[in-house]
Amino acid sequence: MISKKCKYAIKALLYLADHQEDDRSIFSSEIAEQELIPKKFLETILRELRNFQFVQSKRGKTGGYKLLKDPKEINLADLMRAVDGPIAMLPCVSLNYYANCEECDEKICQIKPVFEEVRDQTLKILNSTSIDSMRQERL
Amino acid sequence: MISKKCKYAIKALLYLADHQEDDRSIFSSEIAEQELIPKKFLETILRELRNFQFVQSKRGKTGGYKLLKDPKEINLADLMRAVDGPIAMLPCVSLNYYANCEECDEKICQIKPVFEEVRDQTLKILNSTSIDSMRQERL
DNA sequence: ATAAACTCTATTAACTTTATAGGAATTAGA
DNA sequence: TCTAATTCCTATAAAGTTAATAGAGTTTAT
C-alpha cells in the first residue's frame, strides 16, 4: 500500500498539471479544497515536493505552487520513491533503498527471485507512467 | 513492503516443504533456530497459518507442524493475503480487500488505472508462484 | 500597514508492527 | 502417575510509522 501522503502528492501534482494556464501559481488551499486533502498536511507535502524539485513555490499574497518540470518528465516511480521510499516489497530487492537481510544468505535465498520479478514488472509500469500520461489515460 | 511476519511465514512454509520426509512433524523451535526467527513470534505466525489451513499442528512431546497442502497448491498471493492483507497499492484497487475512496470519484480517478495495472502484473506473478516453485527456482 | 500566502519546527494522536510474558492444555514415555 | 516437551492462548508492551495539527515566523502585493 502506498501512504495517503503519497496519494495526496500524486493528486496535488495532477491538479497542478490539470490547472496550470499561463504561468499562474495555484494556492495550496485551492488544491486542498478541491481534492479534499487536509490543508496543513498538504502544505508539508508540497514543501517536500518543492525540496525534491517537483514544484516551485512563491510566497506572499499572490503566491502558490506550480510544476517545476514538464508533466511528461515527472514519472511515478521517482515521485513515489521521494514520498514513500522504497517501491520493492523486500529491502534486499530494492534498487534505490537496498538493505541486506540479517537472517538469510541472499545467494541461496528462495524468496528473493519472485520479488525481484515483481519489482521489475512494477517498475516497468511506474517508470513509464508520468503525470501527463495519467491525465491522458482513459482505458 | 511485505511485513517481517509475512517473510517469516514464507520461510516457515519453505522450511516445512524442504524438510518434510515421511510424515514427521517439525518443531517450531527447529524452524526458529534454523531460519533465525524469534521463537515466540513464530509460534503466533504458525498458529495463524494453521487457522488459515496452510499447516497442521500436533501438540505434545512429539508435536510440531507439517504442511496441510501440497507445496504446489500453496500460492504466494493467497499466503500474503492471509498474513498481510491486501496486495494492491490502493484500497480502491484491491480485489479482496476493496475499500472506496472517500475523497475521490472513482469513475474519473486519474490514479486508479496505473495501480490496477500494477496489481494485475503483480498478481500474475504471485498467483503463479507456489511454495514448490520457489524451491525449484534458480535463475 | 494589512491581508494572505508560504515556511518551519515541534508535537500529538492513532495505528501498526514486532515482538514478549506467562501460563494452560496436550501428549509420549519412563 | 509424573515429567518433559511441545503447542495453544490471551494479554500486553515496546518501538516505529502514519496522518495530521498547532502556532508562530517570513514574504509579498496592494
Short mmCIF file of N, CA and C (backbone and C1' of nucleotides) in Angstrom, two decimals, chain A residues 3-5 8 38 40-41 59-62, chain D residues 19-29:
data_model
loop_
_atom_site.label_atom_id
_atom_site.label_comp_id
_atom_site.label_asym_id
_atom_site.label_seq_id
_atom_site.Cartn_x
_atom_site.Cartn_y
_atom_site.Cartn_z
N SER A 3 1.18 5.24 0.93
CA SER A 3 0.62 6.03 2.02
C SER A 3 -0.38 7.05 1.48
N LYS A 4 -1.21 7.55 2.37
CA LYS A 4 -2.12 8.63 1.98
C LYS A 4 -1.32 9.84 1.52
N LYS A 5 -0.25 10.07 2.21
CA LYS A 5 0.63 11.17 1.84
C LYS A 5 1.02 11.09 0.38
N TYR A 8 -1.92 11.80 -1.84
CA TYR A 8 -2.15 13.25 -1.85
C TYR A 8 -1.14 13.95 -2.76
N PRO A 38 -6.45 17.40 3.73
CA PRO A 38 -6.26 18.28 4.89
C PRO A 38 -5.22 19.36 4.58
N LYS A 40 -3.28 21.65 6.17
CA LYS A 40 -1.95 21.72 6.78
C LYS A 40 -1.06 20.55 6.36
N PHE A 41 -1.69 19.41 6.22
CA PHE A 41 -0.94 18.22 5.79
C PHE A 41 -0.44 18.43 4.37
N ARG A 59 6.00 32.81 -2.42
CA ARG A 59 5.38 33.24 -1.16
C ARG A 59 4.58 34.52 -1.38
N GLY A 60 3.91 34.92 -0.31
CA GLY A 60 3.19 36.18 -0.34
C GLY A 60 1.79 36.07 -0.91
N LYS A 61 1.15 37.22 -0.99
CA LYS A 61 -0.29 37.23 -1.31
C LYS A 61 -0.61 36.59 -2.67
N THR A 62 0.23 36.76 -3.62
CA THR A 62 -0.03 36.17 -4.93
C THR A 62 0.83 34.91 -5.14
P DA D 19 -0.64 7.44 6.02
"O5'" DA D 19 -1.25 8.56 6.97
"C5'" DA D 19 -2.24 8.18 7.91
"C4'" DA D 19 -2.72 9.41 8.63
"C3'" DA D 19 -2.98 10.60 7.71
"O3'" DA D 19 -4.27 11.09 8.03
"C1'" DA D 19 -1.54 11.25 9.48
P DA D 20 -4.93 12.24 7.14
"O5'" DA D 20 -4.62 13.48 8.07
"C5'" DA D 20 -5.03 13.32 9.44
"C4'" DA D 20 -4.32 14.29 10.31
"C3'" DA D 20 -4.55 15.76 9.97
"O3'" DA D 20 -5.59 16.23 10.82
"C1'" DA D 20 -2.41 15.31 10.93
P DT D 21 -6.14 17.68 10.67
"O5'" DT D 21 -5.28 18.41 11.80
"C5'" DT D 21 -5.13 17.74 13.06
"C4'" DT D 21 -4.35 18.64 13.99
"C3'" DT D 21 -4.68 20.12 13.86
"O3'" DT D 21 -4.97 20.58 15.17
"C1'" DT D 21 -2.33 19.77 13.74
P DA D 22 -5.49 22.09 15.40
"O5'" DA D 22 -4.21 22.75 16.07
"C5'" DA D 22 -3.26 21.92 16.76
"C4'" DA D 22 -2.26 22.82 17.45
"C3'" DA D 22 -2.62 24.30 17.44
"O3'" DA D 22 -2.19 24.86 18.66
"C1'" DA D 22 -0.61 23.97 16.23
P DG D 23 -2.64 26.35 19.03
"O5'" DG D 23 -1.31 27.17 18.72
"C5'" DG D 23 -0.04 26.63 19.09
"C4'" DG D 23 1.06 27.50 18.51
"C3'" DG D 23 0.62 28.95 18.28
"O3'" DG D 23 1.71 29.79 18.61
"C1'" DG D 23 1.42 28.08 16.29
P DA D 24 1.48 31.35 18.98
"O5'" DA D 24 2.89 31.96 18.59
"C5'" DA D 24 4.06 31.14 18.66
"C4'" DA D 24 4.85 31.29 17.38
"C3'" DA D 24 5.03 32.75 16.92
"O3'" DA D 24 6.41 33.01 16.81
"C1'" DA D 24 4.45 31.34 15.12
P DG D 25 6.92 34.48 16.48
"O5'" DG D 25 7.59 34.21 15.05
"C5'" DG D 25 8.55 33.17 14.90
"C4'" DG D 25 8.89 33.04 13.42
"C3'" DG D 25 9.26 34.36 12.74
"O3'" DG D 25 10.48 34.20 12.03
"C1'" DG D 25 7.55 33.25 11.52
P DT D 26 11.10 35.52 11.31
"O5'" DT D 26 10.61 35.31 9.81
"C5'" DT D 26 11.01 34.14 9.10
"C4'" DT D 26 10.52 34.27 7.66
"C3'" DT D 26 10.86 35.61 7.00
"O3'" DT D 26 11.46 35.31 5.76
"C1'" DT D 26 8.55 35.13 6.76
P DT D 27 12.03 36.53 4.84
"O5'" DT D 27 10.87 36.66 3.76
"C5'" DT D 27 10.54 35.53 2.96
"C4'" DT D 27 9.34 35.86 2.10
"C3'" DT D 27 9.48 37.12 1.25
"O3'" DT D 27 9.30 36.72 -0.09
"C1'" DT D 27 7.38 37.07 2.36
P DT D 28 9.81 37.70 -1.27
"O5'" DT D 28 8.44 38.34 -1.75
"C5'" DT D 28 7.36 37.47 -2.12
"C4'" DT D 28 6.09 38.27 -2.22
"C3'" DT D 28 6.24 39.63 -2.92
"O3'" DT D 28 5.45 39.59 -4.10
"C1'" DT D 28 4.87 39.78 -0.98
P DA D 29 5.54 40.76 -5.19
"O5'" DA D 29 4.04 41.29 -5.08
"C5'" DA D 29 2.98 40.34 -5.25
"C4'" DA D 29 1.65 41.02 -5.00
"C3'" DA D 29 1.45 42.33 -5.74
"O3'" DA D 29 0.12 42.35 -6.22
"C1'" DA D 29 1.28 42.70 -3.39
#
